Short mmCIF file of C-alpha atoms in Angstrom, two decimals:
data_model
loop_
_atom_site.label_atom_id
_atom_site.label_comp_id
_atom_site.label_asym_id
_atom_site.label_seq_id
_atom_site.Cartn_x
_atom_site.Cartn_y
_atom_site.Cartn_z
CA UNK A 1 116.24 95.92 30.41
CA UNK A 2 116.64 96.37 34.17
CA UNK A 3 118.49 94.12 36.23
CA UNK A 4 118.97 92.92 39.79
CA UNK A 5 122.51 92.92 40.80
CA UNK A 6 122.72 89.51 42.46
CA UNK A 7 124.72 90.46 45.02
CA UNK A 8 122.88 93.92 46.06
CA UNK A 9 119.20 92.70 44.76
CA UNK A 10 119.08 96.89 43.16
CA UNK A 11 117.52 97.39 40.19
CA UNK A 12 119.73 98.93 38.07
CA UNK A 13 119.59 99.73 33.93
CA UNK A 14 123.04 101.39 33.08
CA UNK A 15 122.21 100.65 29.39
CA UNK A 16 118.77 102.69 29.05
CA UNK A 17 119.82 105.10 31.67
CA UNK A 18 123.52 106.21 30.99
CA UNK A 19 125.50 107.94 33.95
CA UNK A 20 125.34 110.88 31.67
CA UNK A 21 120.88 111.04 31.90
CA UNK A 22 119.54 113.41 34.58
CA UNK A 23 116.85 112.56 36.49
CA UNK A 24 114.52 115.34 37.64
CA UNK A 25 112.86 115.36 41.07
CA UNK A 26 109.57 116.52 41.76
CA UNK A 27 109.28 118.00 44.91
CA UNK A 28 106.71 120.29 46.29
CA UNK A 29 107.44 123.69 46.87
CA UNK A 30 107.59 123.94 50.86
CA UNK A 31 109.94 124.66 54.07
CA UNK A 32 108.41 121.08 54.57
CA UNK A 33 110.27 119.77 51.82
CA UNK A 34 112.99 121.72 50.57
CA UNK A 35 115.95 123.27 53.13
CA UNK A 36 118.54 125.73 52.85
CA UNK A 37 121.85 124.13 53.10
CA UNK A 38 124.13 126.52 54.62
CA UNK A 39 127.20 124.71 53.86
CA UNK A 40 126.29 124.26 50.46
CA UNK A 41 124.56 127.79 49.98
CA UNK A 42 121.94 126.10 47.95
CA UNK A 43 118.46 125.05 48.28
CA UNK A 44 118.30 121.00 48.63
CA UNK A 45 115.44 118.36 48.92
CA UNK A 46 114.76 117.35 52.81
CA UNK A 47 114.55 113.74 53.32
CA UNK A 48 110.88 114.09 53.11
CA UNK A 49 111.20 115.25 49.54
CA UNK A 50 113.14 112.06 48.99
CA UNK A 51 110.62 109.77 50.23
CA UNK A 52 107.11 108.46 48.51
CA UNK A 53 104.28 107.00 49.68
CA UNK A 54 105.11 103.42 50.48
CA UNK A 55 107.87 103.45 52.64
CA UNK A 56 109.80 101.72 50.01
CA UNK A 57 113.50 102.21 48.75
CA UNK A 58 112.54 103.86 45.38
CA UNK A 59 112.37 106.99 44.57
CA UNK A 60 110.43 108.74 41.77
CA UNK A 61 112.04 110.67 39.03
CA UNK A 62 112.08 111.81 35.38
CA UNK A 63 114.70 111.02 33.44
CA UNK A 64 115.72 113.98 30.71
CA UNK A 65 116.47 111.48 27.61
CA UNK A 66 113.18 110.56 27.77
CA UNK A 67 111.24 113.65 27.85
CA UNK A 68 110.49 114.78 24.40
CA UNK A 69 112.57 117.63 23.06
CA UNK A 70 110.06 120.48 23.93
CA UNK A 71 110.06 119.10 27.70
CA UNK A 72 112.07 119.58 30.66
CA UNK A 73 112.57 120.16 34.10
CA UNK A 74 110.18 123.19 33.83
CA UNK A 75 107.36 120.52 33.02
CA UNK A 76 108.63 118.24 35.57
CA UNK A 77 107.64 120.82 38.17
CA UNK A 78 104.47 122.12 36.82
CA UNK A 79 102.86 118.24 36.11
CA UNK A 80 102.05 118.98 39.75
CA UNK A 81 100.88 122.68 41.04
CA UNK A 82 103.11 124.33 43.68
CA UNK A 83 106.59 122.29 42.68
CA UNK A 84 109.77 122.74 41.97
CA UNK A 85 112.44 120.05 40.46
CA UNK A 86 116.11 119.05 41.29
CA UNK A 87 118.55 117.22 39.22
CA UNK A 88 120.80 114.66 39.77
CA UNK A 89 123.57 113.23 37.31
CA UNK A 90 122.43 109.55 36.76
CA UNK A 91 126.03 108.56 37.38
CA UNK A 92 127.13 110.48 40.18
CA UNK A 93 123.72 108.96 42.16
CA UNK A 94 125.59 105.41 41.05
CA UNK A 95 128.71 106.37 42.11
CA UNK A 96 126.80 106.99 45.50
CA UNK A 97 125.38 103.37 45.76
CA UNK A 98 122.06 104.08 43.74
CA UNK A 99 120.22 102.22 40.46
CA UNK A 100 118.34 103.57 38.16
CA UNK A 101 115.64 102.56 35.96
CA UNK A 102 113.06 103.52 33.42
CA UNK A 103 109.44 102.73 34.80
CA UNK A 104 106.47 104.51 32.68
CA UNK A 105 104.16 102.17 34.15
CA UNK A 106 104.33 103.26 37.35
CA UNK A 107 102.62 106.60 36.59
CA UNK A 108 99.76 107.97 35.19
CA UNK A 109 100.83 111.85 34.60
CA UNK A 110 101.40 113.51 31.73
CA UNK A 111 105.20 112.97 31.66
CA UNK A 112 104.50 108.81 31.85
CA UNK A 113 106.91 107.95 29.30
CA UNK A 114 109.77 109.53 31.03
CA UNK A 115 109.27 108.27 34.86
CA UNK A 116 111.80 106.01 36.81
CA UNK A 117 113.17 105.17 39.99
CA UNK A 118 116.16 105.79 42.01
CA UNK A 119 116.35 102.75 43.43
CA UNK A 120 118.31 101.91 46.89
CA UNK A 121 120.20 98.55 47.60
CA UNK A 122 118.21 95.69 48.94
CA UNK A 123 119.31 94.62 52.68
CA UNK A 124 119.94 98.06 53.31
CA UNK A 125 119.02 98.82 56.86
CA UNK A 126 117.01 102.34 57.54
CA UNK A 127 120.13 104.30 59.06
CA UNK A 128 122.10 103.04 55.39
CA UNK A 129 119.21 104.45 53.66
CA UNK A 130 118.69 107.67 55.43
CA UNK A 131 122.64 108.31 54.69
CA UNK A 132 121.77 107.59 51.50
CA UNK A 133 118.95 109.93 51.12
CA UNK A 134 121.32 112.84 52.32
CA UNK A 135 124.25 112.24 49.99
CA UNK A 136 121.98 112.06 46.99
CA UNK A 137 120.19 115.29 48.62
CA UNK A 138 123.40 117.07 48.25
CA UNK A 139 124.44 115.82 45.41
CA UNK A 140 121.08 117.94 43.90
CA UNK A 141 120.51 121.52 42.13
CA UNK A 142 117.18 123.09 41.63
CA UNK A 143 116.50 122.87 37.82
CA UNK A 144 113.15 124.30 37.66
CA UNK A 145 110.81 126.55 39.97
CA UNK A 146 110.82 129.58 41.61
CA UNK A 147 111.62 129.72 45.31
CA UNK A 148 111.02 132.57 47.38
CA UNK A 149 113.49 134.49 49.72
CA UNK A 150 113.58 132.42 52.74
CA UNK A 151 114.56 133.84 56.47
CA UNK A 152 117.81 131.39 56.76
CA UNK A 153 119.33 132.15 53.24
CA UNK A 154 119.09 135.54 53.94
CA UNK A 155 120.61 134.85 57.16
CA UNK A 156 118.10 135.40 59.36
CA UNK A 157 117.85 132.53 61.27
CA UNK B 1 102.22 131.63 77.26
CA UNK B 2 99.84 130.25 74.45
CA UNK B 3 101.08 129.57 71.15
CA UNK B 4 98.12 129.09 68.73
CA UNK B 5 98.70 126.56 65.50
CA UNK B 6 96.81 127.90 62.86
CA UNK B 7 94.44 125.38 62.90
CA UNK B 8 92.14 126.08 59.88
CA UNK B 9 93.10 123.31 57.77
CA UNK B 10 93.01 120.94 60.82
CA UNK B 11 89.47 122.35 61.48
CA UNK B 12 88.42 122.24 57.98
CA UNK B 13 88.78 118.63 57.49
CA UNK B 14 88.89 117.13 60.70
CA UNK B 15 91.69 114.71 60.46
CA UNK B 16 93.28 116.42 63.48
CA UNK B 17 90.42 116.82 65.87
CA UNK B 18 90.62 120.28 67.96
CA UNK B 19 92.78 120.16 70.96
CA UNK B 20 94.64 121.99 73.47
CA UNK B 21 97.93 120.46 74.38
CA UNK B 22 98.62 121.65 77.91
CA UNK B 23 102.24 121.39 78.47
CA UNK B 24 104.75 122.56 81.10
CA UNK B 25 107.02 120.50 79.00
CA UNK B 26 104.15 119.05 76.94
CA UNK B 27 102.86 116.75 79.90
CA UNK B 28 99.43 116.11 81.03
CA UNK B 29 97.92 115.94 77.12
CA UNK B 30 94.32 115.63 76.28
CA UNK B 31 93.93 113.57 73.81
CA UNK B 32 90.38 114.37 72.82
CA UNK B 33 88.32 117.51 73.77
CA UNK B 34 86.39 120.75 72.63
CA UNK B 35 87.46 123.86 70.70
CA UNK B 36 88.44 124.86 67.54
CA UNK B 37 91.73 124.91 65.88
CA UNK B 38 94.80 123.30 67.38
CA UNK B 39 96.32 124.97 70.26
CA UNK B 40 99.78 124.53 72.05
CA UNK B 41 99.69 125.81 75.25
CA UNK B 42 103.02 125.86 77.23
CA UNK B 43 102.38 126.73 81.11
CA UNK B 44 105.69 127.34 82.30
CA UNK B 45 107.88 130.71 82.51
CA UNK B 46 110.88 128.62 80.91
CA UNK B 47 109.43 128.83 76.98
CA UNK B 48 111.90 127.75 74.98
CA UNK B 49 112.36 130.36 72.59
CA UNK B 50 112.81 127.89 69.72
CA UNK B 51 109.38 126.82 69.75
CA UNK B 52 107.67 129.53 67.88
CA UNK B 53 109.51 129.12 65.04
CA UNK B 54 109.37 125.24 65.62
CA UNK B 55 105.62 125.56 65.76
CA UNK B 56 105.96 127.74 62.24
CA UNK B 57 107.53 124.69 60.66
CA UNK B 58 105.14 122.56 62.29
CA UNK B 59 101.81 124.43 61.20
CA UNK B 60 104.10 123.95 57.50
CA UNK B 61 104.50 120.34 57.89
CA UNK B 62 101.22 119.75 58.52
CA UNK B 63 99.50 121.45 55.71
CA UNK B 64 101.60 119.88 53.41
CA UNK B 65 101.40 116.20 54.47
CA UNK B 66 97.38 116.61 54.53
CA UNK B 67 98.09 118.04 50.52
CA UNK B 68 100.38 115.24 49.39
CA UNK B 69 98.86 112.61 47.56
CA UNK B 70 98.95 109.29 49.70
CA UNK B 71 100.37 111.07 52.65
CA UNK B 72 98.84 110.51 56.36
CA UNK B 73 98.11 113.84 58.22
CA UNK B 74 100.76 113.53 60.79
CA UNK B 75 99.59 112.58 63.92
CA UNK B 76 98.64 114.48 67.07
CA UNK B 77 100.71 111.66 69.05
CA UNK B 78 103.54 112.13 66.76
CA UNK B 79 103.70 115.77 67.24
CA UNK B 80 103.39 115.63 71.01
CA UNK B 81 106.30 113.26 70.55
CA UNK B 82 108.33 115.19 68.97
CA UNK B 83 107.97 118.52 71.18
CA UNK B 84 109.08 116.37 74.33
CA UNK B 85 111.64 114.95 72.22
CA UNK B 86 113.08 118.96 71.32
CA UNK B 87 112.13 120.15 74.72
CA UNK B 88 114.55 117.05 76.10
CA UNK B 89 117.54 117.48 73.85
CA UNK B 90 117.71 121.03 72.45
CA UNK B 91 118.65 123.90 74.92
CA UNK B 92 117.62 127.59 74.80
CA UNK B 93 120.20 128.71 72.32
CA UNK B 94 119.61 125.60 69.94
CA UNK B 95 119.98 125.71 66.02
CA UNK B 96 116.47 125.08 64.76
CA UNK B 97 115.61 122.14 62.95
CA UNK B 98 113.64 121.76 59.63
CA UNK B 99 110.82 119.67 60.12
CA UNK B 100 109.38 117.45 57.65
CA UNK B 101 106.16 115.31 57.58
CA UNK B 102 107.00 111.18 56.84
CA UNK B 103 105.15 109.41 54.32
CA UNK B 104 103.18 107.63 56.93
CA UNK B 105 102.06 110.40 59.04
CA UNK B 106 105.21 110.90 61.36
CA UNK B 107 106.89 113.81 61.20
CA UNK B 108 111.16 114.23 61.45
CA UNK B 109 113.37 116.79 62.75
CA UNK B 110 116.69 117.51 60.52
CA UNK B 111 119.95 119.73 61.11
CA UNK B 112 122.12 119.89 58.29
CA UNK B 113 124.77 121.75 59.58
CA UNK B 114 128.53 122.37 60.64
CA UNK B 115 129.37 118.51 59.18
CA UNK B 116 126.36 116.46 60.92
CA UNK B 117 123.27 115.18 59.38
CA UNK B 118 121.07 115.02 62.63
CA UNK B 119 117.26 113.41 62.03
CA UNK B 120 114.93 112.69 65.02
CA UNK B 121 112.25 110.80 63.68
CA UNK B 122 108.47 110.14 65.48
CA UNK B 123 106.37 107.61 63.59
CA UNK B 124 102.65 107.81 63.79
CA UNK B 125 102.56 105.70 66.73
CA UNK B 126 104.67 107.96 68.84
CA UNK B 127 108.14 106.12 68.86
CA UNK B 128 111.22 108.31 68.55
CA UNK B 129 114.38 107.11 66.60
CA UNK B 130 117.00 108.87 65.74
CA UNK B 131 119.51 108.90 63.53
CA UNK B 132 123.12 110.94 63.04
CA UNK B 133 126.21 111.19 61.31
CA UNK B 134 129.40 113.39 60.93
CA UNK B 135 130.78 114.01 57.38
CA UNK B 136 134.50 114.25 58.33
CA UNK B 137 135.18 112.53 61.84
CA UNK B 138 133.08 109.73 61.55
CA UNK B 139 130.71 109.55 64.69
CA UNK B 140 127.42 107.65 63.92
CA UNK B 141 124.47 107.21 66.16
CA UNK B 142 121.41 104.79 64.88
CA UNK B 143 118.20 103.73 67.08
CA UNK B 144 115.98 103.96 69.92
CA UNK B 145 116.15 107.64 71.16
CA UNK B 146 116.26 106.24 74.80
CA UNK B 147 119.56 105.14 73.66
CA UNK B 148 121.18 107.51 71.93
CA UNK B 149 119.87 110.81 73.47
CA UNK B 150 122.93 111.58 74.87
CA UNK B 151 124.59 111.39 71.06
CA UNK B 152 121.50 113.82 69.88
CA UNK B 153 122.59 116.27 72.82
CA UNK B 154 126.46 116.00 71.15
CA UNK B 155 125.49 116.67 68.17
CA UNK B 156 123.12 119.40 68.35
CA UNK B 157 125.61 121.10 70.83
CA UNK B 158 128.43 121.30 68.46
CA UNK B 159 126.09 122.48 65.91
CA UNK B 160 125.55 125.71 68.20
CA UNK B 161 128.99 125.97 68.79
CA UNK B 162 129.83 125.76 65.51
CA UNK B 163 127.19 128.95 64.62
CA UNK B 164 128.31 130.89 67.64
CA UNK B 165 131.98 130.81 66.90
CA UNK B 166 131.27 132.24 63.27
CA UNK B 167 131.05 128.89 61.39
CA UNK B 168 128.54 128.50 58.64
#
């Protein structure tokens, strides 16, 4: 069962979502979305692919122990055409400040019974969550999708 | 110089209305007027030569705001905005930014680079806030960009520097 942490008012469900669960990120497959990190040398989500409509300080995932065992981060990406999905450890995004919970009823795809939240600290201010946003950005690899040779990681730009 | 947006999907479902943005640096807008597609039209020798491939991104951000479900097309306001916000900070030789739509149909710039996150964001309405950190010294800017402009300038400068000495 999901909690509120009294003091940071973040919903947060260690029990049904162990730091060792993954959650999956849908994010669509576009330079609008997704960025070459050329620290990193890896493709991460752009803050936009980190927000939802709502302006609120959730953010949508699938978590892998509830997909069913012929579903992954493959079907995370194609519920929605033109996606890709990135993975986070469900206890490295705590160790960063997050919760995260189990929330089917707050979608109506195909992979219902496997969608949560990311959820950010209440009180947060926007710069807190936009530093948030990046670190759990970095902290993500693509697990699923195909993504096209792109002018700045071939080092074009 | 006349940089055309592809303006098909704009055209198509008329959420942007057809425009020509007159700018010597993006002044003297029309906000309503005849044509088709969505046309950036910089009259002034000094083209920055960023803004091509900013106006790639921004032809990218657009589309894929208007094809997100529950996202606002970004507005024109918000992307006039934002190219007098880049024309003010960024200089000739500037790293580009990505550019990503906002939920609400605002639009944000991002650099990623050489130990800063860097976001300039425009809401709908047209206001500019910004945003900026740095991994391993610890400078942070946060607010109005009247107010921190001269932190944006910092920041984006010692990204360039960073690229031109080698750094990656």
């Amino acid at each position: 069962m999901a909690a509120a942490d009294s003091i940071t008012g973040m919903q947060d469900d260690p029990t049904t979502v162990p730091d060792s669960d993954t959650a999956y990120r849908r994010v669509p497959h576009s330079e609008a979305f997704i960025d070459w990190n050329r620290n990193l040398k890896r493709w991460i989500p752009l803050n936009a692919g980190l927000r939802d409509p709502g302006g609120g300080r959730e953010v949508s995932i699938y978590l892998r122990s509830f997909l069913a065992e012929t579903e992954g981060p493959e079907d995370v990406a194609s519920a929605s055409p033109g996606s890709v999905a990135f993975a986070a450890n469900a206890g490295r995004a705590r160790s960063l400040g997050f919760g995260l919970t189990h929330r089917p009823d707050q979608d109506t795809g195909p992979l219902r019974h496997a969608h949560g939240n990311i959820n950010g600290r209440a009180g947060c201010n926007k710069a807190d969550h936009k530093a948030l946003r990046n670190d759990l950005a970095r902290q993500m690899t693509l697990a699923a999708g195909q993504i096209p040779d792109h002018p700045q990681a071939a080092g074009l730009s | 110089m006349t940089l055309v947006m592809d303006g098909s999907f704009l055209a198509q479902t008329g959420k942007v209305r057809p425009n020509q943005i007159g700018a010597g640096a993006f002044q003297g807008i029309p906000m309503d007027g005849p044509g088709t597609g969505f046309v950036l039209e910089v009259r002034t020798d000094a083209v920055p030569v960023w803004i091509t491939e900013v106006v790639r991104r921004l032809n990218i951000a657009v589309a894929a705001a208007a094809s997100e479900p529950g996202w606002q097309p970004i507005t024109k306001i918000a992307i006039i905005r934002g190219l007098q916000t880049l024309r003010s900070v960024m200089s000739a030789d500037s790293s580009r930014p990505s550019l990503a739509p906002t939920p609400e149909g605002g639009l944000q710039f991002e650099w990623h680079d050489a130990g800063w996150d860097v976001e300039i964001e425009v809401e709908p309405d047209g206001t500019v806030e910004t945003w900026g950190r740095h991994l391993r010294n610890g400078t942070t800017f946060d607010g109005a960009f009247a107010n921190t402009s001269d932190s944006v300038r910092v920041a984006l400068k010692d990204i360039t520097l960073h690229h031109s000495d080698g750094g990656g």
